[in-house]
Short mmCIF file of C-alpha atoms in Angstrom, two decimals:
data_model
loop_
_atom_site.label_atom_id
_atom_site.label_comp_id
_atom_site.label_asym_id
_atom_site.label_seq_id
_atom_site.Cartn_x
_atom_site.Cartn_y
_atom_site.Cartn_z
CA UNK Y 111 -30.67 -9.29 -24.77
CA UNK Y 112 -30.04 -12.82 -22.57
CA UNK Y 113 -33.48 -13.50 -21.61
CA UNK Y 114 -34.89 -17.22 -21.74
CA UNK Y 115 -37.26 -17.82 -24.44
CA UNK Y 116 -40.16 -20.27 -24.21
CA UNK Y 117 -41.76 -21.09 -27.90
CA UNK Y 118 -45.58 -22.22 -27.49
CA UNK Y 119 -46.58 -23.54 -31.17
CA UNK Y 120 -50.42 -23.73 -31.28
CA UNK Y 121 -51.05 -24.09 -35.00
CA UNK Y 122 -49.89 -26.85 -37.63
CA UNK Y 123 -46.67 -25.06 -39.20
CA UNK Y 124 -43.73 -26.39 -41.37
CA UNK Y 125 -42.36 -23.70 -42.53
CA UNK Y 126 -38.21 -23.41 -42.73
CA UNK Y 127 -38.52 -19.95 -41.33
CA UNK Y 128 -40.42 -21.09 -38.31
CA UNK Y 129 -37.83 -23.72 -37.71
CA UNK Y 130 -35.02 -21.16 -38.17
CA UNK Y 131 -36.92 -18.69 -35.43
CA UNK Y 132 -37.60 -21.48 -32.94
CA UNK Y 133 -34.34 -22.43 -32.85
CA UNK Y 134 -33.45 -19.59 -30.48
CA UNK Y 135 -35.80 -20.77 -27.97
CA UNK Y 136 -34.61 -22.37 -24.91
CA UNK Y 137 -37.55 -24.78 -25.01
CA UNK Y 138 -40.73 -25.43 -27.31
CA UNK Y 139 -44.32 -26.36 -26.39
CA UNK Y 140 -47.18 -27.51 -28.86
CA UNK Y 141 -50.52 -28.36 -28.19
CA UNK Y 142 -50.78 -31.96 -29.55
CA UNK Y 143 -48.42 -35.11 -31.14
CA UNK Y 144 -50.46 -34.36 -34.22
CA UNK Y 145 -49.26 -30.74 -34.22
CA UNK Y 146 -45.76 -31.83 -33.29
CA UNK Y 147 -45.43 -34.32 -36.23
CA UNK Y 148 -46.32 -31.64 -38.28
CA UNK Y 149 -43.57 -29.46 -37.68
CA UNK Y 150 -40.03 -29.02 -39.51
CA UNK Y 151 -37.92 -31.98 -38.21
CA UNK Y 152 -35.32 -29.72 -36.30
CA UNK Y 153 -38.39 -28.11 -34.29
CA UNK Y 154 -40.15 -31.36 -33.55
CA UNK Y 155 -37.16 -33.25 -32.11
CA UNK Y 156 -37.11 -31.54 -28.65
CA UNK Y 157 -40.75 -30.08 -28.74
CA UNK Y 158 -42.86 -30.88 -25.68
CA UNK Y 159 -46.79 -31.53 -26.09
CA UNK Y 160 -48.76 -30.15 -23.36
CA UNK Y 161 -52.35 -29.62 -23.56
CA UNK Y 162 -54.34 -26.74 -23.57
CA UNK Y 163 -56.46 -25.72 -20.48
CA UNK Y 164 -60.12 -25.15 -19.79
CA UNK Y 165 -62.24 -23.47 -17.56
CA UNK Y 166 -63.98 -26.28 -15.44
CA UNK Y 167 -67.16 -24.64 -13.59
CA UNK Y 168 -69.85 -26.47 -12.63
CA UNK Y 169 -71.85 -28.61 -15.03
CA UNK Y 170 -74.77 -26.73 -16.92
CA UNK Y 171 -78.26 -27.55 -16.73
CA UNK Y 172 -78.88 -29.61 -19.83
CA UNK Y 173 -82.55 -29.61 -19.66
CA UNK Y 174 -82.89 -25.55 -19.19
CA UNK Y 175 -80.40 -25.43 -22.03
CA UNK Y 176 -82.18 -27.66 -24.18
CA UNK Y 177 -85.60 -26.11 -23.31
CA UNK Y 178 -84.04 -22.28 -24.06
CA UNK Y 179 -83.23 -23.72 -27.46
CA UNK Y 180 -86.58 -25.28 -28.13
CA UNK Y 181 -88.50 -22.20 -27.13
CA UNK Y 182 -86.21 -19.51 -29.15
CA UNK Y 183 -86.71 -21.67 -32.29
CA UNK Y 184 -89.89 -22.91 -31.65
CA UNK Y 185 -89.37 -26.72 -31.93
CA UNK Y 186 -91.20 -29.43 -30.78
CA UNK Y 187 -90.30 -31.19 -27.37
CA UNK Y 188 -89.27 -34.22 -29.06
CA UNK Y 189 -86.24 -32.59 -31.27
CA UNK Y 190 -83.04 -33.89 -31.84
CA UNK Y 191 -80.56 -31.04 -32.10
CA UNK Y 192 -77.15 -32.08 -33.59
CA UNK Y 193 -74.96 -28.99 -33.91
CA UNK Y 194 -71.91 -27.84 -35.50
CA UNK Y 195 -69.52 -25.35 -34.40
CA UNK Y 196 -66.68 -23.94 -36.32
CA UNK Y 197 -65.72 -20.87 -38.27
CA UNK Y 198 -66.85 -21.30 -42.03
CA UNK Y 199 -63.36 -22.37 -43.38
CA UNK Y 200 -62.66 -25.30 -45.58
CA UNK Y 201 -60.78 -27.12 -42.76
CA UNK Y 202 -63.89 -27.13 -40.48
CA UNK Y 203 -66.15 -28.51 -43.59
CA UNK Y 204 -69.21 -27.00 -43.03
CA UNK Y 205 -70.61 -28.34 -46.26
CA UNK Y 206 -70.22 -31.56 -45.06
CA UNK Y 207 -72.01 -31.26 -42.30
CA UNK Y 208 -74.71 -30.09 -44.31
CA UNK Y 209 -74.64 -33.27 -46.29
CA UNK Y 210 -74.57 -35.48 -43.15
CA UNK Y 211 -77.66 -33.28 -41.93
CA UNK Y 212 -79.56 -34.19 -45.19
CA UNK Y 213 -78.83 -37.79 -44.85
CA UNK Y 214 -79.97 -37.93 -41.41
CA UNK Y 215 -83.13 -36.10 -42.35
CA UNK Y 216 -83.79 -38.94 -44.71
CA UNK Y 217 -83.14 -42.08 -42.53
CA UNK Y 218 -84.51 -40.84 -39.25
CA UNK Y 219 -88.12 -40.45 -38.69
CA UNK Y 220 -87.77 -37.96 -36.06
CA UNK Y 221 -87.71 -34.36 -35.56
CA UNK Y 222 -84.22 -32.73 -36.17
CA UNK Y 223 -82.45 -29.23 -35.75
CA UNK Y 224 -78.93 -28.76 -37.32
CA UNK Y 225 -77.89 -25.27 -35.78
CA UNK Y 226 -74.55 -24.25 -37.39
CA UNK Y 227 -72.61 -21.96 -35.08
CA UNK Y 228 -69.52 -19.93 -36.08
CA UNK Y 229 -68.46 -17.03 -37.84
CA UNK Y 230 -70.26 -17.53 -41.50
CA UNK Y 231 -67.16 -16.13 -43.21
CA UNK Y 232 -68.05 -14.81 -46.96
CA UNK Y 233 -65.63 -17.34 -48.72
CA UNK Y 234 -68.15 -20.29 -47.53
CA UNK Y 235 -71.17 -18.65 -46.40
CA UNK Y 236 -72.82 -18.65 -49.89
CA UNK Y 237 -71.55 -22.23 -50.47
CA UNK Y 238 -72.97 -23.29 -47.27
CA UNK Y 239 -76.37 -21.29 -48.07
CA UNK Y 240 -76.66 -23.27 -51.34
CA UNK Y 241 -75.95 -26.63 -50.23
CA UNK Y 242 -78.63 -26.37 -47.76
CA UNK Y 243 -81.13 -25.07 -50.34
CA UNK Y 244 -80.22 -27.89 -52.62
CA UNK Y 245 -80.65 -30.31 -49.58
CA UNK Y 246 -83.83 -28.79 -49.10
CA UNK Y 247 -83.49 -28.69 -45.36
CA UNK Y 248 -83.47 -25.10 -45.22
CA UNK Y 249 -86.53 -25.47 -42.41
CA UNK Y 250 -83.97 -27.33 -40.11
CA UNK Y 251 -80.62 -26.56 -40.91
CA UNK Y 252 -79.87 -22.79 -39.58
CA UNK Y 253 -76.82 -20.66 -39.73
CA UNK Y 254 -77.02 -18.91 -36.59
CA UNK Y 255 -73.42 -17.31 -36.51
CA UNK Y 256 -70.87 -16.95 -33.57
CA UNK Y 257 -72.27 -17.30 -30.15
CA UNK Y 258 -70.63 -16.68 -26.79
CA UNK Y 259 -70.43 -18.26 -24.55
CA UNK Y 260 -70.74 -21.47 -26.61
CA UNK Y 261 -71.26 -23.85 -23.53
CA UNK Y 262 -75.22 -23.13 -23.31
CA UNK Y 263 -75.67 -24.26 -26.69
CA UNK Y 264 -73.58 -27.25 -26.46
CA UNK Y 265 -75.30 -28.24 -23.33
CA UNK Y 266 -78.42 -27.98 -25.22
CA UNK Y 267 -77.33 -30.45 -28.06
CA UNK Y 268 -78.01 -34.18 -28.29
CA UNK Y 269 -74.71 -34.41 -30.34
CA UNK Y 270 -71.67 -32.62 -31.38
CA UNK Y 271 -71.06 -33.31 -35.22
CA UNK Y 272 -67.46 -32.01 -35.61
CA UNK Y 273 -66.22 -33.27 -39.44
CA UNK Y 274 -63.19 -30.73 -39.22
CA UNK Y 275 -59.84 -32.35 -40.62
CA UNK Y 276 -56.47 -31.48 -39.55
CA UNK Y 277 -57.53 -29.97 -36.50
CA UNK Y 278 -54.14 -29.07 -34.42
CA UNK Y 279 -56.34 -29.32 -30.86
CA UNK Y 280 -59.99 -29.84 -31.01
CA UNK Y 281 -61.39 -27.27 -28.41
CA UNK Y 282 -64.81 -27.88 -29.33
CA UNK Y 283 -64.56 -31.39 -28.61
CA UNK Y 284 -63.58 -31.09 -24.89
CA UNK Y 285 -65.84 -28.03 -24.51
CA UNK Y 286 -68.74 -30.50 -25.36
CA UNK Y 287 -67.46 -33.13 -23.18
CA UNK Y 288 -67.53 -30.49 -20.23
CA UNK Y 289 -70.94 -29.85 -20.51
CA UNK Y 290 -72.03 -33.86 -21.13
CA UNK Y 291 -72.69 -33.74 -24.83
CA UNK Y 292 -71.43 -36.62 -26.73
CA UNK Y 293 -69.44 -35.93 -29.69
CA UNK Y 294 -68.86 -37.86 -33.31
CA UNK Y 295 -65.65 -36.20 -34.87
CA UNK Y 296 -63.22 -37.23 -37.88
CA UNK Y 297 -60.73 -39.77 -37.09
CA UNK Y 298 -57.99 -37.21 -38.33
CA UNK Y 299 -55.76 -34.48 -37.10
CA UNK Y 300 -55.48 -33.84 -33.02
CA UNK Y 301 -59.13 -35.46 -32.23
CA UNK Y 302 -57.87 -39.15 -31.63
CA UNK Y 303 -55.56 -37.67 -28.91
CA UNK Y 304 -58.84 -36.35 -27.30
CA UNK Y 305 -61.13 -39.21 -27.94
CA UNK Y 306 -58.75 -42.03 -27.16
CA UNK Y 307 -61.33 -44.46 -26.64
CA UNK Y 308 -65.22 -45.56 -28.00
CA UNK Y 309 -66.15 -44.92 -24.45
CA UNK Y 310 -65.23 -41.23 -24.67
CA UNK Y 311 -66.83 -40.37 -28.14
CA UNK Y 312 -67.05 -41.78 -31.72
CA UNK Y 313 -64.40 -41.19 -34.18
CA UNK Y 314 -65.09 -42.10 -37.74
CA UNK Y 315 -63.21 -41.76 -41.02
CA UNK Y 316 -62.92 -38.39 -42.07
CA UNK Y 317 -64.56 -38.83 -45.63
CA UNK Y 318 -67.32 -41.33 -45.11
CA UNK Y 319 -70.79 -39.49 -44.85
CA UNK Y 320 -72.26 -42.88 -44.29
CA UNK Y 321 -70.14 -43.60 -41.16
CA UNK Y 322 -70.76 -39.95 -39.64
CA UNK Y 323 -74.56 -40.39 -39.93
CA UNK Y 324 -74.75 -43.94 -38.66
CA UNK Y 325 -72.45 -42.76 -35.53
CA UNK Y 326 -75.21 -39.96 -34.89
CA UNK Y 327 -78.03 -42.09 -35.46
CA UNK Y 328 -76.75 -44.72 -32.97
CA UNK Y 329 -76.42 -41.98 -30.08
CA UNK Y 330 -80.12 -40.84 -31.03
CA UNK Y 331 -81.63 -43.94 -30.99
CA UNK Y 332 -80.07 -45.19 -27.89
CA UNK Y 333 -80.11 -42.66 -25.14
CA UNK Y 334 -78.46 -44.80 -22.39
CA UNK Y 335 -75.04 -45.24 -24.59
CA UNK Y 336 -75.15 -41.63 -25.18
CA UNK Y 337 -75.24 -40.77 -21.74
CA UNK Y 338 -72.79 -43.28 -20.68
CA UNK Y 339 -70.34 -41.84 -23.45
CA UNK Y 340 -70.98 -38.25 -22.13
CA UNK Y 341 -70.64 -39.19 -18.46
CA UNK Y 342 -67.27 -40.93 -19.18
CA UNK Y 343 -66.00 -38.21 -21.34
CA UNK Y 344 -67.30 -35.77 -18.63
CA UNK Y 345 -64.96 -37.17 -15.96
CA UNK Y 346 -61.86 -37.64 -18.03
CA UNK Y 347 -61.94 -34.00 -19.75
CA UNK Y 348 -62.24 -32.75 -15.91
CA UNK Y 349 -58.93 -34.34 -15.08
CA UNK Y 350 -57.26 -34.15 -18.01
CA UNK Y 351 -57.77 -30.88 -19.44
CA UNK Y 352 -57.93 -28.96 -15.89
CA UNK Y 353 -55.84 -25.50 -15.51
CA UNK Y 354 -54.09 -26.65 -12.84
CA UNK Y 355 -52.48 -29.61 -14.43
CA UNK Y 356 -51.64 -27.46 -17.28
CA UNK Y 357 -49.76 -25.08 -15.18
CA UNK Y 358 -48.11 -27.68 -13.46
CA UNK Y 359 -46.44 -29.02 -16.63
CA UNK Y 360 -45.50 -25.58 -17.81
CA UNK Y 361 -44.00 -24.80 -14.55
CA UNK Y 362 -41.79 -27.92 -15.13
CA UNK Y 363 -40.47 -26.09 -18.38
CA UNK Y 364 -39.87 -22.67 -16.57
CA UNK Y 365 -37.84 -24.19 -13.77
CA UNK Y 366 -35.66 -26.54 -16.30
CA UNK Y 367 -34.60 -23.81 -18.30
CA UNK Y 368 -33.78 -21.45 -15.31
CA UNK Y 369 -31.26 -24.07 -13.83
#
């Protein structure tokens, strides 16, 4: 029909079919360098990376959000809340989160709570429930299902623990940054493009349970360091992932193909 086409690739994909279809596009956009590297060479060659945008409102009242969680689950006031967010699929690795939670309970002499938020899909739910039972942490590790909006839950948490691998774009990491919650995440996929410095969050080898546990424990033990990381990450995320910045970058693409 002679209409300009922009292809916006938001997932990891390397099928030859995708490369063929996208060749018809006047411009191609993707959400991370990791995602671009996973595309076929033909598609990746002239594909631009533009960050996803986020609504950036006033920061939530973290004390209020925390108090709500403590009251809802009858938790002691000094409980540390370490949260998992993600649908129960292999890539998100909810079982690995359970293993980290069990080790944190063993190592720390503290009250702990590990909410697991996301769609507990049947394929993995039973495995995760069984892992929680085997670890003997069913009293503090709870599968709570999908919650919307997610921001109050993140704001009430002390740490977001994100063990997922091969994330095209770790949206939850940025959602945590924008509510002032420090992040511990796998150094894998697009995560390193979001957390480019230890001042913005802690990245650890994706299969190193001890590294995850030590990183989380270090933030729980040192509240000042956790606050500094959270404050730096908040300012960084506000600037980099704003809707206005995203729109400006996309407008440049539209203008270029209309010349």
